[in-house]
Coordinates of C-alpha atoms and ligand atoms in Angstrom, one line a residue:
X294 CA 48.6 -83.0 -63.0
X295 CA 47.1 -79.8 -61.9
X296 CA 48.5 -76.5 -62.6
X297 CA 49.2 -74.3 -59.8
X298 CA 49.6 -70.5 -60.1
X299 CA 49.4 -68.1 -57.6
X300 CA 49.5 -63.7 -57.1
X301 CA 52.3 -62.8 -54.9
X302 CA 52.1 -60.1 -53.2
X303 CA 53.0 -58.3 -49.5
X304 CA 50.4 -58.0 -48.1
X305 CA 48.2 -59.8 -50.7
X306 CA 43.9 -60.6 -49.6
X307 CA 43.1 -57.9 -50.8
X308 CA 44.0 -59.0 -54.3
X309 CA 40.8 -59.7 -57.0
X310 CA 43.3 -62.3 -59.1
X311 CA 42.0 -65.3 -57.6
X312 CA 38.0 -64.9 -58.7
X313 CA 39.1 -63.7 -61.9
X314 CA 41.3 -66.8 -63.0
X315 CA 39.1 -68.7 -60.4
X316 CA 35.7 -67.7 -63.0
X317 CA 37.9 -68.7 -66.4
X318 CA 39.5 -72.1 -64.8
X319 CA 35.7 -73.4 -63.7
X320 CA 34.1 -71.9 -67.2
X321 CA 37.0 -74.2 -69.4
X322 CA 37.1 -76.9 -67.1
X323 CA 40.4 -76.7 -66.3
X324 CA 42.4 -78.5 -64.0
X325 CA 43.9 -75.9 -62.2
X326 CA 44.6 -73.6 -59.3
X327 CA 45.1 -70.1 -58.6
X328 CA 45.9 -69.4 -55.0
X329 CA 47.7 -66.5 -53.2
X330 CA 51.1 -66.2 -51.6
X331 CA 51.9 -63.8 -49.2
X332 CA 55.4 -62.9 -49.1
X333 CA 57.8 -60.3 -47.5
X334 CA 60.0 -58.6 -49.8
X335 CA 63.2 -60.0 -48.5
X336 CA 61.8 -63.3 -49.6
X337 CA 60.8 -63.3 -53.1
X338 CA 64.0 -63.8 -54.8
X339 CA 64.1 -67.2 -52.5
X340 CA 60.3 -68.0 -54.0
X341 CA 61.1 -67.2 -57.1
X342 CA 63.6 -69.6 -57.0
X343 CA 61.8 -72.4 -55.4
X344 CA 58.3 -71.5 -57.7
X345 CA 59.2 -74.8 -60.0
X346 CA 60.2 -77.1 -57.1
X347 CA 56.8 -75.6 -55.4
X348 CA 54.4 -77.3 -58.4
X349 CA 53.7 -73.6 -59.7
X350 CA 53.5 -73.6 -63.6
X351 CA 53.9 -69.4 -63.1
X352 CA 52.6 -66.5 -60.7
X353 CA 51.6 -63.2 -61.3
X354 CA 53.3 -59.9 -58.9
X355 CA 51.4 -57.4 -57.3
X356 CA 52.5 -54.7 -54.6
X357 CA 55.6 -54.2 -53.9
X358 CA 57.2 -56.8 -55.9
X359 CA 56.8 -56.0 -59.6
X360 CA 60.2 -53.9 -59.2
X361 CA 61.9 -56.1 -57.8
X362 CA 61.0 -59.3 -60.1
X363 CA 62.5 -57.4 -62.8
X364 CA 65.8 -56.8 -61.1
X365 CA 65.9 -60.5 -60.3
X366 CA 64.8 -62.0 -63.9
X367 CA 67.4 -59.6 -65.5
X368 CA 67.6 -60.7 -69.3
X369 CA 64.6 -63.1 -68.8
X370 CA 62.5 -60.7 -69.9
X371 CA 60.2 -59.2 -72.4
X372 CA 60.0 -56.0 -74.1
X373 CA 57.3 -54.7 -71.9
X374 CA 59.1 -55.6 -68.9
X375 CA 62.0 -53.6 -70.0
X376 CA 59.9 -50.5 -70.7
X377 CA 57.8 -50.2 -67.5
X378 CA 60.8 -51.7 -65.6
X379 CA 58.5 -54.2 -63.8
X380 CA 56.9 -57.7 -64.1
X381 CA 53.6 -58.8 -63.7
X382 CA 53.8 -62.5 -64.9
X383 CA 55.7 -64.9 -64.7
X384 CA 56.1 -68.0 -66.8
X385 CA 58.1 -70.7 -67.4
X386 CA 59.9 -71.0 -70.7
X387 CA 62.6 -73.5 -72.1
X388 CA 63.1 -74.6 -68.3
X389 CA 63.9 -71.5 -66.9
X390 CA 61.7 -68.1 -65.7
X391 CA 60.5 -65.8 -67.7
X392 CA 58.8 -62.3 -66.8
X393 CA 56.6 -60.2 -68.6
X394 CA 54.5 -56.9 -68.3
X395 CA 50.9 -57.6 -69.6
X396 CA 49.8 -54.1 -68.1
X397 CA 50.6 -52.8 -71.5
X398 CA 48.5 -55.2 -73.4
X399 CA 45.9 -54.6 -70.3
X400 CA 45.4 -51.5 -71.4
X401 CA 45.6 -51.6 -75.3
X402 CA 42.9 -54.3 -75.2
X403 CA 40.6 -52.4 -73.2
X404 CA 40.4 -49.5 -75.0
X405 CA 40.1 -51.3 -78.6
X406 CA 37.6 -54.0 -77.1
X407 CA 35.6 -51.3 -75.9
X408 CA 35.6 -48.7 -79.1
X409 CA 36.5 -51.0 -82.1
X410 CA 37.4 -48.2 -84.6
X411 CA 39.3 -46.4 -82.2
X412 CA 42.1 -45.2 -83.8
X413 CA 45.7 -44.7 -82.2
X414 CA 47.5 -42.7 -85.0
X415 CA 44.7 -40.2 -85.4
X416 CA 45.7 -37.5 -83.3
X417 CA 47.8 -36.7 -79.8
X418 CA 47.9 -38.7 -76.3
X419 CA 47.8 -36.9 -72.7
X420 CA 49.1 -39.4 -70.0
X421 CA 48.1 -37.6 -66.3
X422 CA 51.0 -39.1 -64.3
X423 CA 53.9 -40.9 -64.2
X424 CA 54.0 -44.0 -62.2
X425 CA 54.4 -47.9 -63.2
X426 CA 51.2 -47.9 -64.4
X427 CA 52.0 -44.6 -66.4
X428 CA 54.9 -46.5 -67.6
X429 CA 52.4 -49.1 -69.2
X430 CA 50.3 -47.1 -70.6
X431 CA 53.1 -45.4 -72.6
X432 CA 54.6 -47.9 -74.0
X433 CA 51.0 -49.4 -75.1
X434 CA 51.0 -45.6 -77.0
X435 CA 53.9 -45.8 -78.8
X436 CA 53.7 -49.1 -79.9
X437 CA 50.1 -48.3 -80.9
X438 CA 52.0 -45.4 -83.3
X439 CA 50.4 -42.3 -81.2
X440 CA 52.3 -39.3 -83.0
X441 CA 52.1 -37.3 -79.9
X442 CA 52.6 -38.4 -76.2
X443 CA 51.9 -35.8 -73.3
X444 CA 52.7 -36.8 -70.1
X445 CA 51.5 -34.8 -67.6
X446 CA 52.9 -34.6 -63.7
X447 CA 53.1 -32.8 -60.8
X448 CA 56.9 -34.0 -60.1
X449 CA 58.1 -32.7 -64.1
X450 CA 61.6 -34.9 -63.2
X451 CA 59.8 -37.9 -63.0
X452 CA 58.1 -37.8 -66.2
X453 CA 61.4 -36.7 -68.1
X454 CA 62.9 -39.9 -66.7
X455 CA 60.0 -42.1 -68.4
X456 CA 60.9 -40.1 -71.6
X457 CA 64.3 -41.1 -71.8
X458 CA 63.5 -44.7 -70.7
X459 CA 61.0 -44.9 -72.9
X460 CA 62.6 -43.2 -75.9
X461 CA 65.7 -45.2 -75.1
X462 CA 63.9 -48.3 -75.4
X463 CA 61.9 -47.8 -78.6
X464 CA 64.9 -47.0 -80.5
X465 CA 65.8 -50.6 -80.2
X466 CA 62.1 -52.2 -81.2
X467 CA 61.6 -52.8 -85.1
X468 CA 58.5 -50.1 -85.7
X469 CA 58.6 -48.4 -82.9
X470 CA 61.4 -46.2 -84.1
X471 CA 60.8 -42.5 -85.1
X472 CA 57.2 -42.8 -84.4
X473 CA 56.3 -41.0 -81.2
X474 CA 57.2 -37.7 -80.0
X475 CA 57.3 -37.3 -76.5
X476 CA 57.2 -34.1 -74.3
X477 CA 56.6 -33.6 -70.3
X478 CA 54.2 -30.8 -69.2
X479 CA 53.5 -29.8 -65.4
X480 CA 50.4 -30.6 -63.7
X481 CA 49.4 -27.1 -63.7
X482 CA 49.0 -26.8 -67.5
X483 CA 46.6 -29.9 -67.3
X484 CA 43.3 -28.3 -67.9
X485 CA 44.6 -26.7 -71.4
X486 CA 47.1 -29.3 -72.5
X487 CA 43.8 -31.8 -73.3
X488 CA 42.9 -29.6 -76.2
X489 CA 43.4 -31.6 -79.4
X490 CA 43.9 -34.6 -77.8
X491 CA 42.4 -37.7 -79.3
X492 CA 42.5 -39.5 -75.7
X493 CA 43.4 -38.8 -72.6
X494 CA 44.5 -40.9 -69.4
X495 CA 44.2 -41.0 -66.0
X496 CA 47.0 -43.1 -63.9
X497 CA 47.4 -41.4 -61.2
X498 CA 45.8 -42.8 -58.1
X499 CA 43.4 -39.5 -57.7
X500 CA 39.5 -40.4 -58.1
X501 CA 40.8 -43.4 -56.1
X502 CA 38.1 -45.2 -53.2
X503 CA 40.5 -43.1 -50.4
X504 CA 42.1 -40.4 -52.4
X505 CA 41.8 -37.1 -53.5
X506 CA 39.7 -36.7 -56.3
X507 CA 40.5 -35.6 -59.5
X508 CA 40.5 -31.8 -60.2
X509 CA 40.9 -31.3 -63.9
X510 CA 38.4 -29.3 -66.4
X511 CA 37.0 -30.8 -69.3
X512 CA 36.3 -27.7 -71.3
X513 CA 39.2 -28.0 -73.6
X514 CA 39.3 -31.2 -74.8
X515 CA 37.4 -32.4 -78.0
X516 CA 34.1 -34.1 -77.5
X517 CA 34.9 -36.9 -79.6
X518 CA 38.2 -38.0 -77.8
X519 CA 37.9 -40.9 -76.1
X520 CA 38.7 -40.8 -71.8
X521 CA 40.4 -43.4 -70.0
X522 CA 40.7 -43.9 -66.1
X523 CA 42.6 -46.9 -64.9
X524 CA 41.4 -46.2 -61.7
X525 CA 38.2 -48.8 -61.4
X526 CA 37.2 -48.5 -57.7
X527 CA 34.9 -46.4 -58.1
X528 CA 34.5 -47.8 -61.5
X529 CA 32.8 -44.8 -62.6
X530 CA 34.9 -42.1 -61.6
X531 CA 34.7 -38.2 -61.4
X532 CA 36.6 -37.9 -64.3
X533 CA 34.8 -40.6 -66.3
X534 CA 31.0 -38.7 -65.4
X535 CA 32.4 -35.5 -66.4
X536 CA 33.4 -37.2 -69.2
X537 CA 30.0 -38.5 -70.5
X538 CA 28.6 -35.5 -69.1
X539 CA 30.8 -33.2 -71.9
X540 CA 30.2 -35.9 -74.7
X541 CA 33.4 -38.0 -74.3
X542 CA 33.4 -41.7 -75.4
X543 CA 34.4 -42.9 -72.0
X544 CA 36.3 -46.5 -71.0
X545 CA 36.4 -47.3 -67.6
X546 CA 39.7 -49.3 -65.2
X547 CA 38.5 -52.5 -64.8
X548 CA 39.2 -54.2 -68.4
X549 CA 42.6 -53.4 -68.1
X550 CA 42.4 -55.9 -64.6
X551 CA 41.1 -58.4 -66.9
X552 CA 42.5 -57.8 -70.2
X553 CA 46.2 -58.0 -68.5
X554 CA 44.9 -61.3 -67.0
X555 CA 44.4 -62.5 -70.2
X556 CA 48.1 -62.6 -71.1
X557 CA 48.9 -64.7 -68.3
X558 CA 46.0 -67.0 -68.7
X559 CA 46.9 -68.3 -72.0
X560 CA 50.6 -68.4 -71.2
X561 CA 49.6 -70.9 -68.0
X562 CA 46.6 -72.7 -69.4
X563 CA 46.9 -72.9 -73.2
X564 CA 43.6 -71.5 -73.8
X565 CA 42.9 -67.5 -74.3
X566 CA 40.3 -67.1 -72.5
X567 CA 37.2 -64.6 -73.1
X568 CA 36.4 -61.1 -71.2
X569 CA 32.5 -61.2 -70.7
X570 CA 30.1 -59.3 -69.1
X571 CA 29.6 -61.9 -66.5
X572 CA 33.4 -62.0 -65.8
X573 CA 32.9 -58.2 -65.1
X574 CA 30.1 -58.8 -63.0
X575 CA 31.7 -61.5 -61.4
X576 CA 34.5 -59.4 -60.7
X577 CA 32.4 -56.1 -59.8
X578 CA 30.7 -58.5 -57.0
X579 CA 34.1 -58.9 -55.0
X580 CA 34.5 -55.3 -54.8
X581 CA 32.0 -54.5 -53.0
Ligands
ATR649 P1 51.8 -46.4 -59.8 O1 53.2 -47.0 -59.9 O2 50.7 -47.3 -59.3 O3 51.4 -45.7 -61.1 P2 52.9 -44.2 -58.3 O4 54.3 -44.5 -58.7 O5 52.7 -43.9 -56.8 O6 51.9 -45.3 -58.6 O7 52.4 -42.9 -59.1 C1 51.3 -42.2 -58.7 C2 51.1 -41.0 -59.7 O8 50.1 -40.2 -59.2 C3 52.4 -40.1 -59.8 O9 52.4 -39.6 -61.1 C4 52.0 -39.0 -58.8 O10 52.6 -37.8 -59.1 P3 54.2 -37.5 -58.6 O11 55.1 -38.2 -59.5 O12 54.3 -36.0 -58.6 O13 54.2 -38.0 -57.1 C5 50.5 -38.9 -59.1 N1 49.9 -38.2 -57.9 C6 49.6 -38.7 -56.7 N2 49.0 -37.8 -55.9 C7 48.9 -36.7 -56.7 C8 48.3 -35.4 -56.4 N3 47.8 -35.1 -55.2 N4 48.4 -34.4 -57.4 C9 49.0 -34.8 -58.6 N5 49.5 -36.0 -58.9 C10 49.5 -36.9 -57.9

């Protein structure tokens, strides 16, 4: 029987999903689907609850429903779920729905698949923002063993709440415990905070195709940290060209898109399933 999955979202075409799973289903000859579902907030607990009776093996949740799946899979969650207090995917497990965050894994695979010997524990994080996807990419530090985490953002509250979530959280995780220390600076220190740091991140949505870029100086920070955006349209962002330009190893948005579909992939389909250039390309070719 073929497997259906499908992205819900609200509103949802825009969403590159389907050409992504679309590529991988086709290149393992598969029999499966991945389709889209629009559907209005005040519906998606009712999907949700239909999703098995539908013929759909799982789903992944984009805008504005990763908040809300949480809320409505409760305990039927993972670890990553509970830290960035969303879910992305959804599968089905012992009969019943189960969510997940791959976000975290996303962006943890991306960095190490595109600098091998990259290493974690060597030296201090700086996290510019404090969103869900900042959320992620926190909980990928600490349970990558980063000694220091900065998050940096122009609403300080914000931030402090992601500290206690997330310092909350690791105290209940075998190995996670004790490792990283956590502190909130404001947006205005940004430009010196990056000095010692071993990477830095970009999630907010500045550098964004639409958005304001970017405005932060390069001039502190090591030239042999390594400089994330997870912004990937413009895949080479301000930030990632001042980057090169200052001697940074640089890793561009787009793996964590595919890296994070990875996760969901295997959990569907049984197969993990490779990122390649031509999957980039692939992908790359839709956004234009
Ligand atoms: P997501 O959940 O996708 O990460 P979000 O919750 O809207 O998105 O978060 C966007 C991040 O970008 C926030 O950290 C936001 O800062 P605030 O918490 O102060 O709002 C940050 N951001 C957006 N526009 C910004 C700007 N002009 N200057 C500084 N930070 C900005």
């Amino acid at each position: 029987m073929t497997k259906k999955v499908a992205v819900i979202g609200y509103p949802v075409k825009h969403s590159l999903s389907p050409f992504l799973h679309g590529y991988w289903l086709k290149k393992y000859n598969i029999d499966g689907e991945y389709g889209l579902l629009e559907v209005k907030p005040e519906d998606l607990k009712g999907t949700l609850a239909r999703l098995e009776s539908d013929g759909y093996v799982g789903c992944n949740l984009t805008i504005p429903h990763k908040e809300e799946a949480y809320r409505i899979l409760g305990n039927n969650t993972g670890i990553t779920a509970h830290s960035v207090g969303a879910v992305n995917t959804i599968y089905m497990q012992y009969g019943e729905l189960w969510g997940s965050n791959s976000d975290v894994y996303g962006f943890v695979q991306n960095i190490l698949n595109s600098h091998s010997d990259f290493d974690f524990t060597k030296g201090k994080a700086v996290v510019l923002g404090a969103g869900g996807a900042a959320r992620a990419v926190v909980c990928g530090l600490i349970g990558e063993k980063v000694p220091e985490i900065i998050i940096v953002n122009r609403t300080v509250e914000k931030a402090e709440k992601v500290k206690e979530d997330l310092l909350k959280i690791s105290d209940h995780v075998d190995g996670w415990e004790d490792n990283s220390d956590i502190k909130v600076v404001h947006w205005d220190e940004r430009n010196e905070i990056v000095k010692d740091a071993n990477i830095l991140v970009n999630t907010t949505s500045l550098g964004m195709k639409g958005q304001p870029e970017l405005d932060i100086s390069l001039e502190n920070i090591p030239k042999n940290a390594l400089v994330n955006d997870i912004v990937y349209n413009p895949l080479e962002t301000k930030l990632l060209k001042n980057a090169m330009e200052h001697g940074n190893f640089v890793v561009d948005g787009l793996g964590m898109l595919l890296y994070q579909a990875v996760a969901g992939f295997e959990m569907w389909f049984g197969i993990k399933p490779e990122v390649t250039e031509d999957l980039r390309e692939h992908v790359l070719s839709q956004m234009k």
